[in-house]
Each structure stands twice: as C-alpha cells, then as structure tokens.
N, CA, C and O atoms as a Tinker XYZ file with bonds, in Angstrom:
   260  protein
     1  N      0.845000   -1.166000    0.000000    73     2
     2  CA     0.000000    0.000000    0.000000    64     1     3
     3  C      0.890000    1.229000    0.000000    63     2     4     5
     4  O      1.766000    1.362000    0.855000    81     3
     5  N      0.674000    2.132000   -0.955000    73     3     6
     6  CA     1.510000    3.312000   -1.093000    64     5     7
     7  C      1.112000    4.425000   -0.148000    63     6     8     9
     8  O     -0.010000    4.494000    0.353000    81     7
     9  N      2.061000    5.271000    0.065000    73     7    10
    10  CA     1.819000    6.421000    0.931000    64     9    11
    11  C      1.173000    7.523000    0.098000    63    10    12    13
    12  O      1.721000    7.933000   -0.925000    81    11
    13  N      0.018000    8.000000    0.531000    73    11    14
    14  CA    -0.643000    9.092000   -0.182000    64    13    15
    15  C     -0.412000   10.388000    0.583000    63    14    16    17
    16  O     -0.553000   10.447000    1.805000    81    15
    17  N     -0.059000   11.403000   -0.155000    73    15    18
    18  CA     0.152000   12.706000    0.456000    64    17    19
    19  C     -0.860000   13.679000   -0.107000    63    18    20    21
    20  O     -1.208000   13.626000   -1.286000    81    19
    21  N     -1.314000   14.540000    0.725000    73    19    22
    22  CA    -2.279000   15.543000    0.331000    64    21    23
    23  C     -1.669000   16.910000    0.550000    63    22    24    25
    24  O     -0.955000   17.144000    1.525000    81    23
    25  N     -1.964000   17.810000   -0.373000    73    23    26
    26  CA    -1.373000   19.137000   -0.291000    64    25    27
    27  C     -2.211000   20.092000    0.535000    63    26    28    29
    28  O     -1.667000   20.831000    1.355000    81    27
    29  N     -3.518000   20.095000    0.340000    73    27    30
    30  CA    -4.385000   21.061000    0.997000    64    29    31
    31  C     -5.223000   20.397000    2.084000    63    30    32    33
    32  O     -5.837000   19.354000    1.856000    81    31
    33  N     -5.244000   20.996000    3.245000    73    31    34
    34  CA    -6.060000   20.552000    4.354000    64    33    35
    35  C     -7.140000   21.612000    4.562000    63    34    36    37
    36  O     -6.836000   22.798000    4.694000    81    35
    37  N     -8.403000   21.181000    4.591000    73    35    38
    38  CA    -9.528000   22.094000    4.695000    64    37    39
    39  C    -10.216000   21.886000    6.036000    63    38    40    41
    40  O    -10.582000   20.767000    6.396000    81    39
    41  N    -10.382000   22.968000    6.760000    73    39    42
    42  CA   -11.103000   22.971000    8.022000    64    41    43
    43  C    -12.143000   24.076000    7.914000    63    42    44    45
    44  O    -11.790000   25.247000    7.769000    81    43
    45  N    -13.428000   23.715000    7.984000    73    43    46
    46  CA   -14.487000   24.702000    7.786000    64    45    47
    47  C    -15.647000   24.429000    8.717000    63    46    48    49
    48  O    -15.802000   23.332000    9.254000    81    47
    49  N    -16.457000   25.455000    8.893000    73    47    50
    50  CA   -17.658000   25.348000    9.719000    64    49    51
    51  C    -18.864000   25.601000    8.836000    63    50    52    53
    52  O    -18.872000   26.528000    8.026000    81    51
    53  N    -19.882000   24.770000    8.998000    73    51    54
    54  CA   -21.093000   24.906000    8.206000    64    53    55
    55  C    -22.122000   25.787000    8.874000    63    54    56    57
    56  O    -22.034000   26.073000   10.068000    81    55
    57  N    -23.110000   26.222000    8.086000    73    55    58
    58  CA   -24.162000   27.098000    8.589000    64    57    59
    59  C    -25.071000   26.397000    9.585000    63    58    60    61
    60  O    -25.697000   27.056000   10.414000    81    59
    61  N    -25.155000   25.090000    9.520000    73    59    62
    62  CA   -25.982000   24.332000   10.439000    64    61    63
    63  C    -25.211000   23.811000   11.641000    63    62    64    65
    64  O    -25.727000   22.983000   12.392000    81    63
    65  N    -23.972000   24.286000   11.836000    73    63    66
    66  CA   -23.162000   23.846000   12.954000    64    65    67
    67  C    -22.263000   22.673000   12.626000    63    66    68    69
    68  O    -21.588000   22.148000   13.512000    81    67
    69  N    -22.239000   22.253000   11.376000    73    67    70
    70  CA   -21.386000   21.135000   10.981000    64    69    71
    71  C    -19.923000   21.563000   10.968000    63    70    72    73
    72  O    -19.609000   22.739000   10.785000    81    71
    73  N    -19.050000   20.608000   11.161000    73    71    74
    74  CA   -17.614000   20.836000   11.051000    64    73    75
    75  C    -17.102000   19.979000    9.904000    63    74    76    77
    76  O    -17.341000   18.773000    9.857000    81    75
    77  N    -16.399000   20.616000    8.986000    73    75    78
    78  CA   -15.833000   19.916000    7.837000    64    77    79
    79  C    -14.324000   19.843000    8.010000    63    78    80    81
    80  O    -13.670000   20.855000    8.260000    81    79
    81  N    -13.782000   18.658000    7.879000    73    79    82
    82  CA   -12.341000   18.444000    7.892000    64    81    83
    83  C    -12.040000   17.466000    6.768000    63    82    84    85
    84  O    -12.413000   16.295000    6.842000    81    83
    85  N    -11.374000   17.935000    5.742000    73    83    86
    86  CA   -11.074000   17.096000    4.587000    64    85    87
    87  C     -9.745000   17.536000    3.982000    63    86    88    89
    88  O     -9.127000   18.492000    4.450000    81    87
    89  N     -9.319000   16.841000    2.955000    73    87    90
    90  CA    -8.064000   17.162000    2.298000    64    89    91
    91  C     -8.200000   16.945000    0.797000    63    90    92    93
    92  O     -9.018000   16.147000    0.338000    81    91
    93  N     -7.375000   17.678000    0.039000    73    91    94
    94  CA    -7.365000   17.593000   -1.421000    64    93    95
    95  C     -5.928000   17.475000   -1.908000    63    94    96    97
    96  O     -4.997000   17.976000   -1.276000    81    95
    97  N     -5.766000   16.803000   -3.045000    73    95    98
    98  CA    -4.421000   16.591000   -3.570000    64    97    99
    99  C     -3.915000   17.766000   -4.393000    63    98   100   101
   100  O     -2.715000   18.040000   -4.392000    81    99
   101  N     -4.801000   18.469000   -5.096000    73    99   102
   102  CA    -4.355000   19.574000   -5.939000    64   101   103
   103  C     -5.373000   20.713000   -5.909000    63   102   104   105
   104  O     -6.443000   20.601000   -5.311000    81   103
   105  N     -5.011000   21.806000   -6.570000    73   103   106
   106  CA    -5.843000   23.008000   -6.528000    64   105   107
   107  C     -7.173000   22.812000   -7.233000    63   106   108   109
   108  O     -8.181000   23.375000   -6.805000    81   107
   109  N     -7.202000   22.026000   -8.305000    73   107   110
   110  CA    -8.447000   21.772000   -9.023000    64   109   111
   111  C     -9.441000   21.017000   -8.141000    63   110   112   113
   112  O    -10.631000   21.331000   -8.126000    81   111
   113  N     -8.952000   20.035000   -7.418000    73   111   114
   114  CA    -9.804000   19.276000   -6.508000    64   113   115
   115  C    -10.317000   20.176000   -5.375000    63   114   116   117
   116  O    -11.464000   20.049000   -4.947000    81   115
   117  N     -9.468000   21.075000   -4.900000    73   115   118
   118  CA    -9.858000   22.028000   -3.863000    64   117   119
   119  C    -10.969000   22.944000   -4.367000    63   118   120   121
   120  O    -11.949000   23.177000   -3.659000    81   119
   121  N    -10.825000   23.460000   -5.576000    73   119   122
   122  CA   -11.836000   24.354000   -6.140000    64   121   123
   123  C    -13.165000   23.631000   -6.358000    63   122   124   125
   124  O    -14.227000   24.206000   -6.119000    81   123
   125  N    -13.117000   22.383000   -6.805000    73   123   126
   126  CA   -14.345000   21.603000   -6.983000    64   125   127
   127  C    -15.059000   21.392000   -5.651000    63   126   128   129
   128  O    -16.280000   21.524000   -5.570000    81   127
   129  N    -14.301000   21.064000   -4.611000    73   127   130
   130  CA   -14.892000   20.839000   -3.294000    64   129   131
   131  C    -15.548000   22.114000   -2.780000    63   130   132   133
   132  O    -16.647000   22.075000   -2.227000    81   131
   133  N    -14.865000   23.252000   -2.965000    73   131   134
   134  CA   -15.420000   24.525000   -2.518000    64   133   135
   135  C    -16.681000   24.899000   -3.287000    63   134   136   137
   136  O    -17.624000   25.428000   -2.699000    81   135
   137  N    -16.715000   24.635000   -4.587000    73   135   138
   138  CA   -17.901000   24.920000   -5.388000    64   137   139
   139  C    -19.101000   24.099000   -4.931000    63   138   140   141
   140  O    -20.221000   24.607000   -4.875000    81   139
   141  N    -18.869000   22.851000   -4.609000    73   139   142
   142  CA   -19.952000   21.965000   -4.179000    64   141   143
   143  C    -20.489000   22.375000   -2.812000    63   142   144   145
   144  O    -21.693000   22.287000   -2.571000    81   143
   145  N    -19.619000   22.817000   -1.922000    73   143   146
   146  CA   -20.007000   23.073000   -0.538000    64   145   147
   147  C    -20.162000   24.545000   -0.167000    63   146   148   149
   148  O    -20.444000   24.846000    0.992000    81   147
   149  N    -19.987000   25.475000   -1.115000    73   147   150
   150  CA   -19.967000   26.887000   -0.750000    64   149   151
   151  C    -21.297000   27.379000   -0.171000    63   150   152   153
   152  O    -21.294000   28.313000    0.630000    81   151
   153  N    -22.419000   26.790000   -0.544000    73   151   154
   154  CA   -23.719000   27.204000    0.017000    64   153   155
   155  C    -23.843000   26.812000    1.478000    63   154   156   157
   156  O    -24.557000   27.472000    2.233000    81   155
   157  N    -23.161000   25.749000    1.893000    73   155   158
   158  CA   -23.280000   25.226000    3.243000    64   157   159
   159  C    -22.238000   25.777000    4.208000    63   158   160   161
   160  O    -22.336000   25.543000    5.413000    81   159
   161  N    -21.243000   26.503000    3.705000    73   159   162
   162  CA   -20.121000   26.937000    4.543000    64   161   163
   163  C    -20.253000   28.387000    4.984000    63   162   164   165
   164  O    -20.834000   29.216000    4.284000    81   163
   165  N    -19.709000   28.671000    6.142000    73   163   166
   166  CA   -19.495000   30.046000    6.583000    64   165   167
   167  C    -18.095000   30.401000    6.100000    63   166   168   169
   168  O    -17.104000   29.917000    6.648000    81   167
   169  N    -18.014000   31.239000    5.081000    73   167   170
   170  CA   -16.733000   31.499000    4.427000    64   169   171
   171  C    -15.720000   32.192000    5.360000    63   170   172   173
   172  O    -14.513000   32.063000    5.156000    81   171
   173  N    -16.194000   32.915000    6.367000    73   171   174
   174  CA   -15.285000   33.552000    7.315000    64   173   175
   175  C    -14.602000   32.517000    8.216000    63   174   176   177
   176  O    -13.544000   32.790000    8.784000    81   175
   177  N    -15.200000   31.344000    8.345000    73   175   178
   178  CA   -14.657000   30.283000    9.207000    64   177   179
   179  C    -13.908000   29.217000    8.408000    63   178   180   181
   180  O    -13.587000   28.155000    8.941000    81   179
   181  N    -13.631000   29.493000    7.145000    73   179   182
   182  CA   -12.945000   28.551000    6.273000    64   181   183
   183  C    -11.432000   28.722000    6.405000    63   182   184   185
   184  O    -10.915000   29.833000    6.287000    81   183
   185  N    -10.727000   27.615000    6.652000    73   183   186
   186  CA    -9.268000   27.616000    6.750000    64   185   187
   187  C     -8.726000   26.562000    5.796000    63   186   188   189
   188  O     -9.074000   25.384000    5.890000    81   187
   189  N     -7.871000   26.999000    4.877000    73   187   190
   190  CA    -7.216000   26.087000    3.947000    64   189   191
   191  C     -5.726000   26.159000    4.214000    63   190   192   193
   192  O     -5.130000   27.234000    4.154000    81   191
   193  N     -5.127000   25.024000    4.507000    73   191   194
   194  CA    -3.705000   24.958000    4.825000    64   193   195
   195  C     -2.981000   24.263000    3.679000    63   194   196   197
   196  O     -3.315000   23.138000    3.308000    81   195
   197  N     -1.994000   24.943000    3.130000    73   195   198
   198  CA    -1.160000   24.394000    2.064000    64   197   199
   199  C      0.048000   23.749000    2.725000    63   198   200   201
   200  O      0.926000   24.448000    3.231000    81   199
   201  N      0.101000   22.425000    2.725000    73   199   202
   202  CA     1.156000   21.704000    3.430000    64   201   203
   203  C      2.518000   21.813000    2.747000    63   202   204   205
   204  O      3.541000   21.564000    3.384000    81   203
   205  N      2.550000   22.180000    1.461000    73   203   206
   206  CA     3.823000   22.255000    0.747000    64   205   207
   207  C      4.345000   23.682000    0.629000    63   206   208   209
   208  O      5.336000   23.917000   -0.062000    81   207
   209  N      3.703000   24.629000    1.285000    73   207   210
   210  CA     4.147000   26.005000    1.243000    64   209   211
   211  C      5.386000   26.162000    2.128000    63   210   212   213
   212  O      5.469000   25.581000    3.210000    81   211
   213  N      6.321000   26.937000    1.661000    73   211   214
   214  CA     7.551000   27.157000    2.412000    64   213   215
   215  C      7.224000   27.827000    3.751000    63   214   216   217
   216  O      6.421000   28.759000    3.790000    81   215
   217  N      7.831000   27.366000    4.841000    73   215   218
   218  CA     7.502000   27.900000    6.171000    64   217   219
   219  C      7.710000   29.415000    6.303000    63   218   220   221
   220  O      6.964000   30.078000    7.023000    81   219
   221  N      8.712000   29.962000    5.619000    73   219   222
   222  CA     8.948000   31.395000    5.703000    64   221   223
   223  C      7.826000   32.178000    5.024000    63   222   224   225
   224  O      7.452000   33.258000    5.483000    81   223
   225  N      7.295000   31.636000    3.937000    73   223   226
   226  CA     6.191000   32.306000    3.247000    64   225   227
   227  C      4.908000   32.252000    4.062000    63   226   228   229
   228  O      4.057000   33.132000    3.937000    81   227
   229  N      4.763000   31.235000    4.890000    73   227   230
   230  CA     3.582000   31.133000    5.740000    64   229   231
   231  C      3.507000   32.285000    6.728000    63   230   232   233
   232  O      2.417000   32.742000    7.073000    81   231
   233  N      4.666000   32.758000    7.187000    73   231   234
   234  CA     4.694000   33.857000    8.132000    64   233   235
   235  C      4.209000   35.162000    7.530000    63   234   236   237
   236  O      3.586000   35.969000    8.219000    81   235
   237  N      4.486000   35.377000    6.258000    73   235   238
   238  CA     4.159000   36.636000    5.616000    64   237   239
   239  C      2.913000   36.581000    4.751000    63   238   240   241
   240  O      2.599000   37.547000    4.055000    81   239
   241  N      2.208000   35.478000    4.784000    73   239   242
   242  CA     1.014000   35.312000    3.960000    64   241   243
   243  C     -0.219000   35.753000    4.741000    63   242   244   245
   244  O     -0.482000   35.253000    5.835000    81   243
   245  N     -0.965000   36.681000    4.179000    73   243   246
   246  CA    -2.185000   37.162000    4.798000    64   245   247
   247  C     -3.402000   36.815000    3.961000    63   246   248   249
   248  O     -4.512000   37.244000    4.277000    81   247
   249  N     -3.212000   36.051000    2.906000    73   247   250
   250  CA    -4.314000   35.701000    1.992000    64   249   251
   251  C     -5.253000   34.727000    2.665000    63   250   252   253
   252  O     -4.827000   33.711000    3.215000    81   251
   253  N     -6.534000   35.042000    2.618000    73   251   254
   254  CA    -7.567000   34.154000    3.134000    64   253   255
   255  C     -8.281000   33.532000    1.963000    63   254   256   257
   256  O     -8.560000   34.220000    0.981000    81   255
   257  N     -8.582000   32.268000    2.032000    73   255   258
   258  CA    -9.274000   31.569000    0.946000    64   257   259
   259  C    -10.756000   31.706000    1.128000    63   258   260
   260  O    -11.528000   31.189000    0.320000    81   259
C-alpha cells in the first residue's frame, strides 16, 4: 500500500453547525470541493492549509481563501 500525500487541508464550519475536515491533492480538486459546498459553509470560518508552502512564506502570507 503506497503512501498518499495531500497538499491542501480544509477545516471549515457549516451554517448548520457542521464541522468539515477534509483534504485535497491539488488546486483543481480544492476548487471543486469549494464549489460543491460553498452554500453550506461560513466562508469567514474557512481555513485552507497548504502543506507544501515554504515555512517562511507562511509567516508573511495574509491571503484568506
């Protein structure tokens, strides 16, 4: 069994009190997931973590997804 790695980790809160915790392998998959679930999410509570981003860039990044 091979090791699978995921690039994006998604942590979000839904309008009905749901908690979403999922992961995506690439940006296209991330965008598809967001399109499907955008009606159910509170966008201010959405956190997307890029696991392959350089640690120094994480300090200076203020972009919210």
